[in-house]
Structure formats: structure tokens, C-alpha cells
Amino acid sequence: MTIAPAQLSDPVVAAFVTAVNAHDKEAFLAVLTADATMSDDGSDRDLHAWIDKEIFSSGGHMNVQSESDGGRSLVVDYRNDTWGEMRTAWRFTIAPGGGRISRFETGQA
């Protein structure tokens, strides 16, 4: 059973998922700190190049299956036009003050 973004425990992570699913790059970037970083399968990636390729130019979509760590760790059925659908794990670091994501890590679950 999928968890709707509005039902996620962490509102910042919920905004991230909502922006991905709406293909709203402006809202997506607004939820990240200016110096946000990310990794994919354990390797740091260029955030802007990665999101363009894996999310915004390929129709990325997150179906959240479960959450833990107060909503900062998700198991997601992620799909895009490049890779199809795969089960992925996402971990989020929220910047001090709680308003934005300073790092996210994803990889196969």
C-alpha cells in the first residue's frame, strides 16, 4: 500500500516527494539548501545533472511504500522513462532549523 505524500511524517520530505511527482523543478529546488548534496548507490553525484537526468527529463515518480526514522527514510517504488520501475531507498538529512533538505541519498533497496 502506498503512502500519499501528504501523509508522510516529515513535512519537508513530503514537499520533496510532492515536487518530484508534480515534475515541479522550482518547488523541488526550493526544498533543498543552496549547497545540498546527494548520492546514488553510494557514489556522490552532481545534484543538478542527476535530477535533470533521473527526475525531470525522464518523468520520475515516487510511490512511497514505507517510512522510518521520523519520515526521513523511505522505501519507494521509483519509476522513470529511462529505467522503468525499481524499489529504492531514500534517506534525507534536514538542515538545522528543519526547513530544507541538505542531503539525500538514494539507491536500490
Backbone as JSON, one array per atom type, in Angstrom:
{
  "sequence": "MTIAPAQLSDPVVAAFVTAVNAHDKEAFLAVLTADATMSDDGSDRDLHAWIDKEIFSSGGHMNVQSESDGGRSLVVDYRNDTWGEMRTAWRFTIAPGGGRISRFETGQA",
  "N": [[0.84, -1.19, 0.0], [0.6, 2.15, -0.86], [1.92, 5.22, 0.5], [0.48, 8.3, 0.69], [1.94, 11.42, -0.29], [1.12, 13.62, 1.36], [0.61, 12.35, 3.72], [2.99, 11.66, 4.85], [5.4, 11.62, 7.51], [7.38, 13.6, 7.89], [7.29, 16.93, 7.05], [8.99, 18.29, 5.26], [10.2, 16.31, 3.75], [7.87, 15.32, 2.64], [7.19, 17.49, 0.99], [9.29, 17.33, -0.84], [8.78, 14.83, -2.12], [6.26, 15.42, -3.2], [6.94, 17.48, -4.99], [8.63, 16.09, -6.78], [6.79, 14.25, -7.89], [5.01, 15.97, -9.1], [6.52, 16.98, -11.07], [7.76, 19.41, -10.68], [10.18, 21.41, -10.83], [11.03, 23.85, -9.76], [9.73, 23.97, -7.23], [10.9, 21.7, -6.15], [13.66, 22.4, -6.01], [13.38, 24.46, -4.19], [12.98, 23.2, -1.78], [15.39, 22.26, -1.09], [18.61, 22.96, 0.42], [20.87, 25.6, -0.58], [23.38, 24.56, -0.96], [23.03, 21.84, -1.18], [23.65, 18.28, -1.26], [23.97, 15.03, -2.84], [23.72, 11.43, -3.15], [23.92, 8.48, -5.16], [23.37, 5.12, -5.12], [25.54, 4.94, -3.34], [27.56, 6.57, -4.38], [28.69, 9.85, -4.6], [27.05, 12.34, -6.48], [26.71, 14.84, -9.09], [24.4, 17.07, -8.18], [22.56, 18.71, -9.7], [22.85, 17.81, -12.37], [22.13, 15.14, -12.01], [19.44, 15.25, -11.05], [18.2, 16.41, -13.24], [18.53, 14.4, -15.2], [17.56, 11.99, -13.97], [15.12, 12.59, -12.8], [13.6, 14.97, -13.8], [13.8, 15.18, -16.69], [13.03, 12.71, -17.36], [10.57, 11.95, -16.41], [10.28, 11.21, -13.65], [8.9, 9.44, -10.8], [7.63, 8.93, -7.55], [6.45, 6.34, -5.58], [5.66, 5.93, -2.45], [6.38, 3.36, -0.25], [6.99, 2.71, 2.4], [7.96, 4.28, 5.51], [10.49, 5.41, 7.81], [12.47, 6.38, 10.68], [11.32, 8.81, 11.6], [10.15, 9.69, 9.27], [12.22, 10.36, 7.63], [13.55, 8.44, 6.26], [12.83, 6.51, 3.49], [11.19, 3.86, 1.74], [10.75, 3.29, -1.58], [8.86, 2.75, -4.52], [10.23, 3.56, -7.34], [9.95, 5.17, -10.44], [10.97, 5.91, -13.77], [11.26, 7.18, -17.14], [13.6, 6.25, -18.23], [14.71, 4.04, -16.77], [12.57, 2.46, -16.0], [10.66, 0.83, -13.46], [11.76, 0.55, -10.09], [12.6, -0.75, -6.86], [13.56, 1.43, -4.37], [15.67, 2.96, -1.88], [15.55, 5.83, 0.14], [17.21, 8.38, 1.87], [17.13, 11.15, 3.98], [18.7, 14.17, 4.97], [18.03, 16.72, 7.1], [18.49, 20.17, 7.19], [19.85, 22.14, 9.91], [17.38, 23.82, 11.78], [15.34, 22.86, 10.32], [13.93, 23.39, 7.91], [14.74, 22.74, 5.3], [16.17, 20.37, 2.98], [19.4, 19.15, 3.26], [20.91, 17.1, 2.29], [20.41, 14.21, 0.29], [20.18, 10.71, -0.08], [20.09, 8.01, -2.27], [19.3, 4.76, -3.54], [19.29, 1.35, -4.73], [16.9, -0.7, -3.11]],
  "CA": [[0.0, 0.0, 0.0], [1.4, 3.37, -0.95], [1.65, 6.31, 1.43], [0.35, 9.58, -0.02], [2.91, 12.4, 0.22], [0.54, 14.43, 2.43], [0.55, 11.55, 4.95], [4.33, 11.4, 5.35], [5.62, 12.21, 8.83], [8.22, 14.8, 7.83], [6.72, 17.81, 6.03], [9.99, 18.67, 4.27], [10.28, 15.15, 2.85], [6.6, 15.3, 1.91], [7.29, 18.5, -0.06], [10.22, 16.77, -1.82], [8.05, 13.81, -2.89], [5.21, 16.12, -3.95], [7.58, 18.2, -6.11], [9.05, 15.09, -7.77], [5.62, 13.67, -8.56], [4.37, 17.03, -9.89], [7.54, 17.42, -12.03], [7.89, 20.84, -10.39], [11.6, 21.61, -10.5], [11.16, 25.03, -8.9], [9.35, 23.56, -5.87], [11.92, 20.74, -5.73], [14.86, 23.13, -5.6], [13.05, 25.29, -3.03], [13.01, 22.38, -0.56], [16.8, 21.94, -0.83], [19.51, 24.06, 0.73], [21.62, 26.04, -1.75], [24.58, 23.71, -1.1], [22.61, 20.45, -0.99], [24.41, 17.23, -1.93], [23.24, 13.77, -2.94], [24.44, 10.27, -3.66], [23.12, 7.43, -5.8], [24.06, 3.84, -4.93], [26.77, 5.1, -2.58], [28.51, 7.47, -5.02], [28.23, 11.23, -4.72], [26.76, 12.77, -7.86], [26.38, 16.25, -9.29], [22.98, 17.13, -7.89], [21.74, 19.28, -10.78], [22.88, 16.9, -13.52], [21.41, 13.92, -11.65], [17.99, 15.46, -11.01], [17.72, 16.62, -14.61], [18.5, 13.12, -15.91], [16.83, 10.91, -13.3], [13.79, 13.01, -12.36], [12.81, 15.92, -14.56], [13.71, 14.92, -18.13], [12.62, 11.31, -17.58], [9.26, 11.68, -15.81], [10.42, 10.48, -12.39], [7.72, 9.38, -9.94], [7.86, 8.19, -6.31], [5.34, 5.72, -4.85], [6.25, 5.6, -1.15], [5.87, 2.11, 0.31], [7.12, 2.75, 3.85], [8.83, 5.31, 6.05], [11.04, 5.19, 9.13], [13.32, 7.48, 11.14], [10.53, 10.04, 11.63], [9.82, 10.1, 7.91], [13.43, 10.77, 6.91], [13.99, 7.29, 5.46], [11.69, 5.98, 2.74], [11.3, 2.83, 0.71], [9.94, 3.85, -2.66], [8.86, 2.21, -5.88], [10.56, 4.73, -8.16], [9.97, 4.88, -11.87], [11.17, 6.98, -14.75], [11.2, 6.69, -18.52], [14.88, 5.65, -18.59], [14.99, 2.77, -16.1], [11.37, 1.73, -15.6], [10.37, 0.91, -12.03], [12.62, -0.22, -9.19], [12.46, -0.46, -5.43], [14.69, 2.24, -3.95], [15.69, 3.52, -0.53], [15.89, 7.26, 0.16], [17.49, 8.9, 3.2], [17.18, 12.61, 3.92], [19.27, 14.95, 6.07], [17.37, 18.02, 7.15], [19.4, 21.19, 7.71], [19.44, 22.74, 11.19], [16.25, 24.72, 11.58], [14.28, 21.97, 9.87], [13.12, 23.82, 6.79], [15.19, 22.3, 3.98], [17.0, 19.16, 2.89], [20.79, 19.47, 2.91], [21.47, 15.96, 1.58], [19.61, 13.0, 0.16], [20.89, 9.55, -0.61], [19.18, 7.03, -2.83], [19.92, 3.57, -4.12], [18.37, 0.22, -4.77], [16.54, -1.22, -1.78]],
  "C": [[0.88, 1.25, 0.0], [0.95, 4.4, 0.09], [1.59, 7.6, 0.61], [1.35, 10.58, 0.55], [2.37, 13.22, 1.4], [0.49, 13.68, 3.76], [1.93, 11.21, 5.5], [4.59, 12.18, 6.63], [6.41, 13.51, 8.79], [7.71, 15.71, 6.72], [7.71, 18.23, 4.94], [10.16, 17.54, 3.25], [9.0, 15.04, 2.03], [6.63, 16.31, 0.76], [8.22, 18.04, -1.18], [9.49, 15.79, -2.73], [6.98, 14.46, -3.75], [5.8, 16.81, -5.17], [8.05, 17.23, -7.19], [7.85, 14.62, -8.58], [4.88, 14.68, -9.43], [5.29, 17.51, -11.02], [7.75, 18.93, -11.92], [9.31, 21.11, -9.9], [11.79, 22.8, -9.57], [10.82, 24.69, -7.45], [10.38, 22.58, -5.31], [13.16, 21.46, -5.22], [14.61, 23.99, -4.37], [13.11, 24.51, -1.73], [14.44, 21.97, -0.2], [17.56, 23.18, -0.39], [20.3, 24.4, -0.52], [22.84, 25.15, -2.01], [24.26, 22.22, -0.9], [23.48, 19.49, -1.81], [23.55, 15.98, -2.0], [24.16, 12.66, -3.38], [23.44, 9.27, -4.22], [23.94, 6.15, -5.73], [25.45, 4.01, -4.32], [27.82, 6.02, -3.19], [27.91, 8.87, -5.08], [28.09, 11.61, -6.18], [26.59, 14.28, -7.9], [24.86, 16.37, -9.19], [22.16, 17.61, -9.09], [21.72, 18.38, -12.02], [22.04, 15.66, -13.23], [19.9, 14.16, -11.67], [17.42, 15.73, -12.39], [17.54, 15.28, -15.32], [17.52, 12.12, -15.29], [15.41, 11.29, -12.88], [13.07, 13.8, -13.45], [12.75, 15.67, -16.06], [13.18, 13.52, -18.42], [11.32, 10.95, -16.86], [9.32, 10.9, -14.52], [9.18, 10.55, -11.52], [8.02, 8.47, -8.75], [6.54, 7.66, -5.75], [5.92, 5.21, -3.54], [5.57, 4.37, -0.57], [5.93, 2.1, 1.84], [8.05, 3.89, 4.24], [9.32, 4.88, 7.42], [11.86, 6.41, 9.5], [12.56, 8.81, 11.09], [10.17, 10.57, 10.26], [11.01, 10.51, 7.08], [14.1, 9.64, 6.16], [12.76, 6.69, 4.81], [12.11, 4.78, 1.92], [10.26, 3.19, -0.34], [9.99, 2.96, -3.89], [9.02, 3.42, -6.78], [10.55, 4.33, -9.62], [10.31, 6.13, -12.65], [11.23, 6.34, -16.13], [12.49, 6.01, -18.95], [15.01, 4.23, -18.06], [13.75, 1.94, -15.8], [11.17, 1.88, -14.1], [11.32, 0.04, -11.24], [12.35, 0.18, -7.75], [13.73, 0.26, -4.97], [14.53, 2.68, -2.49], [16.15, 4.97, -0.64], [16.11, 7.66, 1.61], [17.73, 10.41, 3.07], [17.84, 13.19, 5.17], [18.65, 16.33, 5.99], [18.33, 19.01, 7.8], [18.91, 21.68, 9.07], [18.38, 23.81, 10.95], [15.07, 24.0, 10.96], [13.55, 22.32, 8.61], [13.5, 23.28, 5.44], [16.07, 21.06, 4.09], [18.41, 19.57, 2.47], [21.46, 18.31, 2.17], [20.39, 14.89, 1.45], [20.46, 11.93, -0.5], [19.84, 8.57, -1.11], [19.97, 5.87, -3.38], [18.91, 2.45, -4.1], [18.14, -0.32, -3.38], [16.58, -2.74, -1.79]]
}
